[in-house]
Amino acid sequence: MTGDTLQILVECTEDKNARPLSLSGHVGFDSLPDQLVNKSTNQGFCFNILCIGETGIGKSTLMDTLFNTNFENFESSHFEPKVKLRAQTYDLQESNVRLKLTIVNTVGFGDQMNKQESYQHVVDYIDTQFESYLQEELKIKRSLHNYHDSRIHACLYFIAPSGHSLKSLDLVTMKKLDSKVNIIPVIAKADTISKSELHKFKIKIMSELVSNGVQIYQFPVDDETVSKINTAMNGHLPFAVVGSTEEVKIGNKMVKARQYPWGVVQVENENHCDFVKLREMLICVNMEDLREQTHTRHYELYRRCKLEEMGFKDTNPESKPVSLQETYEAKRQEFLGELQRREEEMRQMFVQRVKEKEMELKEAERELQGKFEQLKRLHQDEKSKLDEKRRTLEDEINTFNKKKAAAELLQGQSFNSNTNAKKDKDRKNSGFM
């Protein structure tokens, strides 16, 4: 059987609908959900929350209140030169369920004079977590079962309770993040504005988000078990929250609240704020959907874009499926062709540079030869002048020697004549005597 025939048979089998059959007795695969629950419980769960908001807006306090504990918090100033992201991971346990919770805080967000690039550090952090997971997936020997998934599952965006409108930084940041993370906007410190102002503020925020094309996380309504409550909660977005870890005695019981001279704001009283709604939607009802949306939507978008940048595609220009092997071979041939092209370019460049260097050397050689000829001519001229001077000097020496010999000859003759005259005189004197 050829490969084409086998492929046709597989396609025909997949196109046919599976035939339903009834069982004549108990088999046991109805325990699969229980097996999955037990396995998940033993492995534990991870959940990562990104808190974005200005310094002092109440991010840490709300996290402590949400999970009913005291996380490790650090004092932050308003004078950070740039935005920093601080991630802290905690192991929590409720009943027999273990949760590895990571809280990522944006330190110094919105505190700089130039706020244009405040969101870029957040975008880079989210992309870095996606890239780490993608690299783990692409490994030959993977260990995803014990890999610490650091991808952000939920982004709580804290909005200052101004009562007017969203800041431009808020709109730009949420627009840059809505395709990368599940954004849940919350109005922080909601006890600082009245209920009527809060209601108008919510409407204004949602109107601005829609008009600017910002896609926030919508609680899913396709599951019948939670569609009713999620539909109702979608109408309460953004949640107006108040956080507090202090307990105040109300009646006969202690409740988390914030006490003011004019009264008490109860954190878990739905008439006072939306904290209970946020906790129910974020943790009790939709935590798994947030994890699933992160993997199937945001991470898949990042993964697809990255693989397309690398040249991998599912179909060819004729809309036919392309296997990974075919894509690899095509990229390999493309790489080899590009390598050969670059080698040829480098060879041509090398040859061109050699020619240019040869021309430079020849030009330098001609210049040196010209200088040598010039120096040679100067040498010949100097030599001729020296020879002429030498001949002149020799002539002068000969003339001088001749004059010297003549002078010596004359001197000798004069001396002889004087001697003879003296002798004659002496003889004469001797004769007289």
XYZ file of C-alpha atoms in Angstrom, residues 22-360:
339
model
C -24.537 0.970 23.498
C -22.775 -0.928 26.252
C -24.207 -4.161 27.591
C -22.535 -3.732 30.948
C -20.327 -1.556 33.146
C -16.866 -0.826 31.702
C -15.393 1.714 34.071
C -14.329 4.731 32.032
C -17.006 6.776 33.788
C -14.398 7.221 36.511
C -12.186 9.324 34.232
C -13.410 12.641 35.755
C -12.576 11.337 39.230
C -9.149 10.240 37.993
C -8.549 13.684 36.532
C -9.612 15.375 39.773
C -7.326 13.168 41.842
C -4.385 13.724 39.501
C -4.906 17.486 39.449
C -5.241 17.586 43.229
C -2.003 15.667 43.675
C -0.121 17.868 41.198
C -1.508 21.111 42.562
C -2.362 24.245 40.609
C -0.600 27.468 39.702
C -2.128 30.894 39.237
C -0.326 34.112 38.346
C -1.766 37.576 38.907
C -0.357 40.820 37.524
C -1.302 43.956 39.464
C -0.968 47.204 37.519
C -1.573 50.537 39.150
C -0.007 53.645 40.587
C 2.090 53.543 43.733
C -0.089 53.648 46.858
C -3.339 52.761 45.106
C -3.865 49.654 47.261
C -2.576 46.724 45.180
C -0.822 44.891 48.022
C -3.677 45.440 50.464
C -6.214 44.026 48.022
C -4.066 40.913 47.434
C -3.803 40.330 51.182
C -7.567 40.707 51.494
C -8.365 38.465 48.509
C -6.378 35.500 49.776
C -6.978 36.166 53.469
C -3.292 36.251 54.365
C -0.367 38.631 54.717
C 2.010 38.517 51.778
C 5.510 39.928 51.907
C 5.197 43.561 50.924
C 7.882 46.163 50.274
C 7.697 49.905 50.652
C 7.685 51.675 47.295
C 8.553 55.297 46.622
C 7.212 57.657 43.995
C 10.699 58.394 42.664
C 11.565 55.233 40.753
C 13.510 56.084 37.556
C 11.659 53.369 35.622
C 8.968 50.745 36.048
C 10.104 47.528 37.735
C 8.171 44.274 37.953
C 8.573 42.356 41.195
C 7.338 38.747 41.163
C 6.794 36.820 44.395
C 5.652 33.199 44.534
C 3.831 31.604 47.483
C 2.611 28.081 48.232
C -0.948 28.181 49.566
C -3.205 25.320 50.662
C -6.924 25.254 51.264
C -8.378 21.912 52.425
C -6.416 19.391 50.313
C -5.893 21.715 47.317
C -2.429 23.237 46.851
C -1.996 26.472 44.902
C 1.297 27.998 43.754
C 0.383 31.665 43.589
C 2.608 34.258 41.912
C 1.842 37.935 42.408
C 3.601 40.356 40.064
C 3.578 43.971 41.166
C 4.430 46.955 38.971
C 6.715 49.146 41.072
C 6.844 52.791 40.029
C 4.118 52.532 37.381
C 2.984 56.000 36.316
C 5.443 57.836 38.595
C 7.810 59.039 35.870
C 7.560 62.406 34.181
C 7.621 60.710 30.783
C 4.947 58.025 30.968
C 5.013 57.018 27.298
C 7.111 53.915 27.873
C 5.676 52.889 31.246
C 3.693 50.080 29.652
C 6.650 48.722 27.648
C 8.264 47.092 30.672
C 4.984 45.292 31.405
C 4.633 44.110 27.801
C 8.229 42.867 27.784
C 7.677 40.924 31.010
C 4.575 39.166 29.666
C 6.335 38.316 26.389
C 9.322 36.976 28.321
C 7.087 34.522 30.200
C 5.500 33.400 26.912
C 8.947 32.970 25.367
C 10.153 30.863 28.306
C 7.176 28.527 27.950
C 7.632 28.332 24.168
C 11.302 27.447 24.546
C 10.349 24.683 26.980
C 7.810 23.364 24.470
C 10.330 23.362 21.637
C 12.919 21.369 23.572
C 13.642 17.828 22.414
C 13.423 16.574 25.973
C 10.558 18.453 27.576
C 9.442 18.478 31.196
C 6.214 20.466 31.076
C 4.631 18.308 33.788
C 6.893 19.847 36.449
C 7.624 23.138 34.686
C 6.699 26.224 36.696
C 4.301 28.062 34.421
C 4.965 31.772 34.935
C 2.562 33.057 32.275
C 0.207 35.743 33.555
C -3.339 34.379 33.944
C -5.099 37.516 35.171
C -4.265 41.206 35.120
C -5.970 43.342 37.742
C -5.780 46.878 36.406
C -6.281 49.365 39.248
C -8.040 52.575 38.205
C -7.704 55.669 40.376
C -11.110 56.760 41.798
C -11.091 60.167 40.126
C -14.763 59.987 39.183
C -14.110 61.669 35.824
C -12.522 59.490 33.131
C -9.630 57.162 32.413
C -6.158 58.591 32.106
C -4.446 58.361 28.734
C -1.815 56.074 30.308
C -4.550 53.657 31.393
C -6.065 53.484 27.914
C -2.731 53.062 26.156
C -1.547 50.380 28.589
C -4.743 48.331 28.430
C -4.795 48.609 24.630
C -1.232 47.252 24.459
C -2.067 44.388 26.832
C -5.542 43.241 25.792
C -4.172 40.730 23.250
C -1.617 39.342 25.719
C -3.432 38.941 29.036
C -6.894 38.736 30.610
C -7.588 42.274 31.850
C -9.999 42.762 34.737
C -10.376 46.483 35.532
C -11.063 47.445 39.142
C -11.725 50.826 40.705
C -9.452 51.052 43.717
C -10.368 52.768 46.996
C -13.996 52.924 45.952
C -14.968 54.263 49.378
C -13.597 57.681 48.445
C -16.463 58.542 46.064
C -20.210 58.421 46.480
C -22.442 55.694 45.043
C -23.981 57.971 42.435
C -20.564 59.172 41.272
C -19.318 55.580 41.269
C -22.177 54.433 39.048
C -21.528 57.230 36.544
C -17.794 56.531 36.695
C -18.337 52.860 35.818
C -20.479 53.790 32.813
C -17.885 56.336 31.697
C -15.041 53.794 31.982
C -16.842 51.106 29.974
C -17.810 53.662 27.324
C -14.205 54.797 26.939
C -12.939 51.207 26.781
C -15.425 50.348 24.021
C -14.773 53.535 22.033
C -11.008 52.919 22.157
C -11.306 49.258 21.187
C -9.926 47.848 24.457
C -10.925 44.205 24.920
C -11.205 43.383 28.623
C -11.848 39.893 29.961
C -15.486 38.862 29.802
C -16.648 36.129 32.144
C -17.715 33.136 30.002
C -21.413 32.519 29.488
C -21.260 29.339 27.371
C -21.251 27.056 30.423
C -24.812 26.634 31.665
C -23.715 26.128 35.262
C -22.172 29.594 35.511
C -23.718 31.480 32.589
C -26.343 33.191 34.734
C -23.985 34.538 37.389
C -21.304 35.427 34.842
C -23.796 37.333 32.714
C -24.860 39.322 35.750
C -21.268 39.979 36.819
C -20.262 41.188 33.337
C -22.733 44.002 33.906
C -20.947 45.067 37.097
C -17.560 45.628 35.473
C -15.370 47.364 36.450
C -15.544 46.185 40.039
C -15.359 48.912 42.688
C -13.302 47.416 45.506
C -12.069 48.242 48.971
C -9.284 46.286 50.633
C -8.446 45.954 54.326
C -6.826 43.393 56.598
C -8.024 45.107 59.764
C -11.015 43.690 61.600
C -13.740 45.803 63.180
C -16.453 44.586 65.505
C -19.880 44.961 63.941
C -22.616 43.706 66.221
C -21.434 40.422 67.655
C -18.839 39.492 65.039
C -15.549 40.737 63.693
C -15.442 41.693 60.003
C -12.798 43.105 57.674
C -13.534 46.780 57.292
C -12.144 50.280 57.123
C -13.222 52.559 59.945
C -13.672 56.280 59.428
C -14.977 59.064 61.663
C -18.186 59.070 59.655
C -18.726 55.291 59.681
C -17.440 51.832 58.737
C -16.932 50.410 55.224
C -17.251 46.620 55.310
C -15.078 44.898 52.740
C -17.318 41.830 52.370
C -20.598 43.740 52.366
C -21.887 43.875 48.770
C -23.835 47.024 49.585
C -20.558 48.786 50.346
C -18.273 47.553 47.532
C -17.759 44.836 44.890
C -14.992 42.961 46.704
C -17.078 39.799 47.124
C -18.027 39.866 43.438
C -14.385 40.169 42.425
C -13.319 37.307 44.698
C -16.122 35.060 43.472
C -15.427 35.758 39.802
C -11.642 35.668 40.032
C -11.112 32.723 42.356
C -14.253 30.682 42.970
C -15.889 30.618 39.520
C -13.501 31.536 36.691
C -9.954 30.779 37.824
C -9.707 27.726 35.537
C -11.192 29.665 32.615
C -8.576 32.390 33.119
C -5.859 29.743 32.993
C -7.406 28.172 29.910
C -7.853 31.501 28.111
C -4.221 32.340 28.789
C -3.088 29.082 27.166
C -5.560 28.723 24.295
C -5.908 32.372 23.295
C -3.081 34.660 24.388
C -0.244 32.146 24.387
C -1.425 30.563 21.128
C -1.428 33.997 19.477
C 2.129 34.629 20.675
C 3.218 31.122 19.626
C 1.655 31.447 16.177
C 3.288 34.823 15.536
C 6.676 33.532 16.677
C 6.493 30.383 14.521
C 5.366 32.417 11.520
C 8.351 34.718 12.047
C 10.518 31.584 11.970
C 8.911 30.590 8.650
C 6.596 27.792 9.828
C 3.141 27.647 8.253
C 0.240 25.202 8.275
C -0.564 25.564 4.564
C 1.291 26.409 1.386
C 0.242 29.172 -1.060
C -2.155 26.630 -2.631
C -3.896 26.150 0.758
C -2.652 22.586 1.046
C -1.421 21.241 4.405
C 2.306 21.441 4.920
C 4.041 19.059 7.308
C 6.721 20.146 9.734
C 9.273 18.084 7.796
C 8.407 19.861 4.547
C 8.655 23.235 6.241
C 11.981 22.244 7.775
C 13.349 21.085 4.419
C 12.117 24.255 2.723
C 13.711 26.430 5.390
C 16.885 24.325 5.174
C 17.085 24.777 1.413
C 16.337 28.464 1.825
C 19.060 28.723 4.438
C 21.547 26.852 2.262
C 20.667 29.064 -0.700
C 21.070 32.149 1.436
C 24.359 30.771 2.744
C 25.640 30.139 -0.788
C 24.501 33.580 -1.872
C 26.324 35.191 1.015
C 29.412 33.077 0.332
C 29.349 34.209 -3.299
C 28.897 37.811 -2.198
C 31.796 37.465 0.209
C 33.916 35.835 -2.499
C 33.112 38.591 -4.974
C 33.782 41.168 -2.295
C 37.078 39.471 -1.470
C 38.099 39.385 -5.143
C 37.103 43.024 -5.546
C 39.070 44.027 -2.474
C 42.091 42.013 -3.700
C 41.920 43.828 -7.036
C 41.593 47.167 -5.294
C 44.532 46.279 -3.069
C 46.598 45.205 -6.072
C 45.818 48.500 -7.788
C 46.801 50.365 -4.639
